[in-house]
Amino acid sequence: MKKILGFDLGGTKVLAAVLDNDFNILSRVKMKANADLGVKSVYKVICAVIKDACDEAGIDVSDLSAIGGCAPGLVEPKTGLVYDTPNLGFKNFPLQEKLSQDFNIPVHIENDVNAGLYGELHFGAARGMENVLALSPGTGVGGAIVIDGKLIRGSRGGAGEFGHIIVQPDGPLCGCGQRGCLEAISSRTALSQQILSFAVRGRVPLVIDEAKGNLKKVKSGLIARAYNSGDEDVQAIVDYAARYLGVGMSNLVNSFNPEAIILGGGLIEALPEPFLKISTKVMREKAMGVNGEKVKVLAAELGDDAVIKGSAQLAAELVR
Ligand SMILES: [Zn+2]
């Protein structure tokens, strides 16, 4: 039986895995994306990771029936053209077409958050559901939509950009140029910035001790340790972010009437309790009637495997 390959092109690394027809992972290979060396170099890394994952699984590339991959940015739904990836420098790059030609097999390229939700839908927290949304607060706040079991991508692949729904007009400035977007308040980046601004005033001792003023070191794990150590400033900052996540969720619930919202990403993994509890409470208070009562808010189950398995599932659907 032929195998399927799934890969996850992230901002700093590329992860690939070979899967059997029951979507069990047979091999896993990870490499640095080398984004600073340019798009051609990143493409070479993708090809190398695909070949290495096949070697590791003891198969030849010709034993694959299809390749499914994802990119961290806007992807054109039909052609898999990658419009734009902020960290990798891809601009209108025909990733799907190029891989399909170079490996001579069907390839599907998807936005990473979409692929992750599709993985959770088929193999994880949303198994058996038909109408689900994803929200993942990280560098930004990613979002994805499944209606009637299908991914909703919009006319140009931009559907589900929930990080930029405005929850606080005149709120903090967002990277997109607007004010009060959900990700300007509830992303890990927004949390890190606020926590560091407290560090400048000599507060948040654990953060001062470990991060020493470096924003990049204020990661989810450190935020969680400070929160769980009882630091009231960090607790107030996190709880505020979780409340606004709930405000965003109430708008989504009224727009899409989902069975569940799946919260994913490193920040949720590190601090599941406050994010799930507080955002759910606020969402139920603000959403309209039955919509808010019935919807479940669940933590993602598959971690990094969600995008790999979702990408592989989308690839398998090409050849079925
Ligand atoms: Zn924005």
PDB file of N, CA, C and O and ligand atoms in Angstrom, residues 163-164 174-178 181 183, ligand 1:
ATOM      1  N   GLY A 163      -7.967  36.545  14.461  1.00  0.00           N
ATOM      2  CA  GLY A 163      -7.072  37.408  15.229  1.00  0.00           C
ATOM      3  C   GLY A 163      -7.339  38.886  14.980  1.00  0.00           C
ATOM      4  O   GLY A 163      -6.983  39.737  15.793  1.00  0.00           O
ATOM      5  N   HIS A 164      -7.984  39.185  13.845  1.00  0.00           N
ATOM      6  CA  HIS A 164      -8.187  40.596  13.497  1.00  0.00           C
ATOM      7  C   HIS A 164      -9.643  41.028  13.591  1.00  0.00           C
ATOM      8  O   HIS A 164     -10.005  42.079  13.066  1.00  0.00           O
ATOM      9  N   CYS A 174      -2.599  47.015  16.584  1.00  0.00           N
ATOM     10  CA  CYS A 174      -2.308  45.660  16.106  1.00  0.00           C
ATOM     11  C   CYS A 174      -1.276  45.731  14.980  1.00  0.00           C
ATOM     12  O   CYS A 174      -1.141  46.764  14.319  1.00  0.00           O
ATOM     13  N   GLY A 175      -0.578  44.630  14.735  1.00  0.00           N
ATOM     14  CA  GLY A 175       0.397  44.562  13.644  1.00  0.00           C
ATOM     15  C   GLY A 175      -0.219  44.839  12.283  1.00  0.00           C
ATOM     16  O   GLY A 175       0.479  45.216  11.341  1.00  0.00           O
ATOM     17  N   CYS A 176      -1.536  44.660  12.139  1.00  0.00           N
ATOM     18  CA  CYS A 176      -2.206  44.881  10.852  1.00  0.00           C
ATOM     19  C   CYS A 176      -2.503  46.358  10.618  1.00  0.00           C
ATOM     20  O   CYS A 176      -2.955  46.740   9.545  1.00  0.00           O
ATOM     21  N   GLY A 177      -2.275  47.204  11.627  1.00  0.00           N
ATOM     22  CA  GLY A 177      -2.506  48.638  11.463  1.00  0.00           C
ATOM     23  C   GLY A 177      -3.784  49.126  12.132  1.00  0.00           C
ATOM     24  O   GLY A 177      -3.974  50.324  12.308  1.00  0.00           O
ATOM     25  N   GLN A 178      -4.684  48.192  12.480  1.00  0.00           N
ATOM     26  CA  GLN A 178      -5.924  48.586  13.156  1.00  0.00           C
ATOM     27  C   GLN A 178      -5.698  48.634  14.674  1.00  0.00           C
ATOM     28  O   GLN A 178      -4.646  48.224  15.166  1.00  0.00           O
ATOM     29  N   CYS A 181      -7.738  44.807  17.750  1.00  0.00           N
ATOM     30  CA  CYS A 181      -7.919  43.448  17.233  1.00  0.00           C
ATOM     31  C   CYS A 181      -7.715  42.449  18.378  1.00  0.00           C
ATOM     32  O   CYS A 181      -6.953  42.711  19.312  1.00  0.00           O
ATOM     33  N   GLU A 183      -5.945  39.846  18.476  1.00  0.00           N
ATOM     34  CA  GLU A 183      -4.555  39.428  18.720  1.00  0.00           C
ATOM     35  C   GLU A 183      -3.700  40.518  19.357  1.00  0.00           C
ATOM     36  O   GLU A 183      -2.658  40.219  19.923  1.00  0.00           O
TER      37      GLU A 183
HETATM   38 ZN    ZN B   1      -5.225  43.277  13.492  1.00  0.00          ZN
END
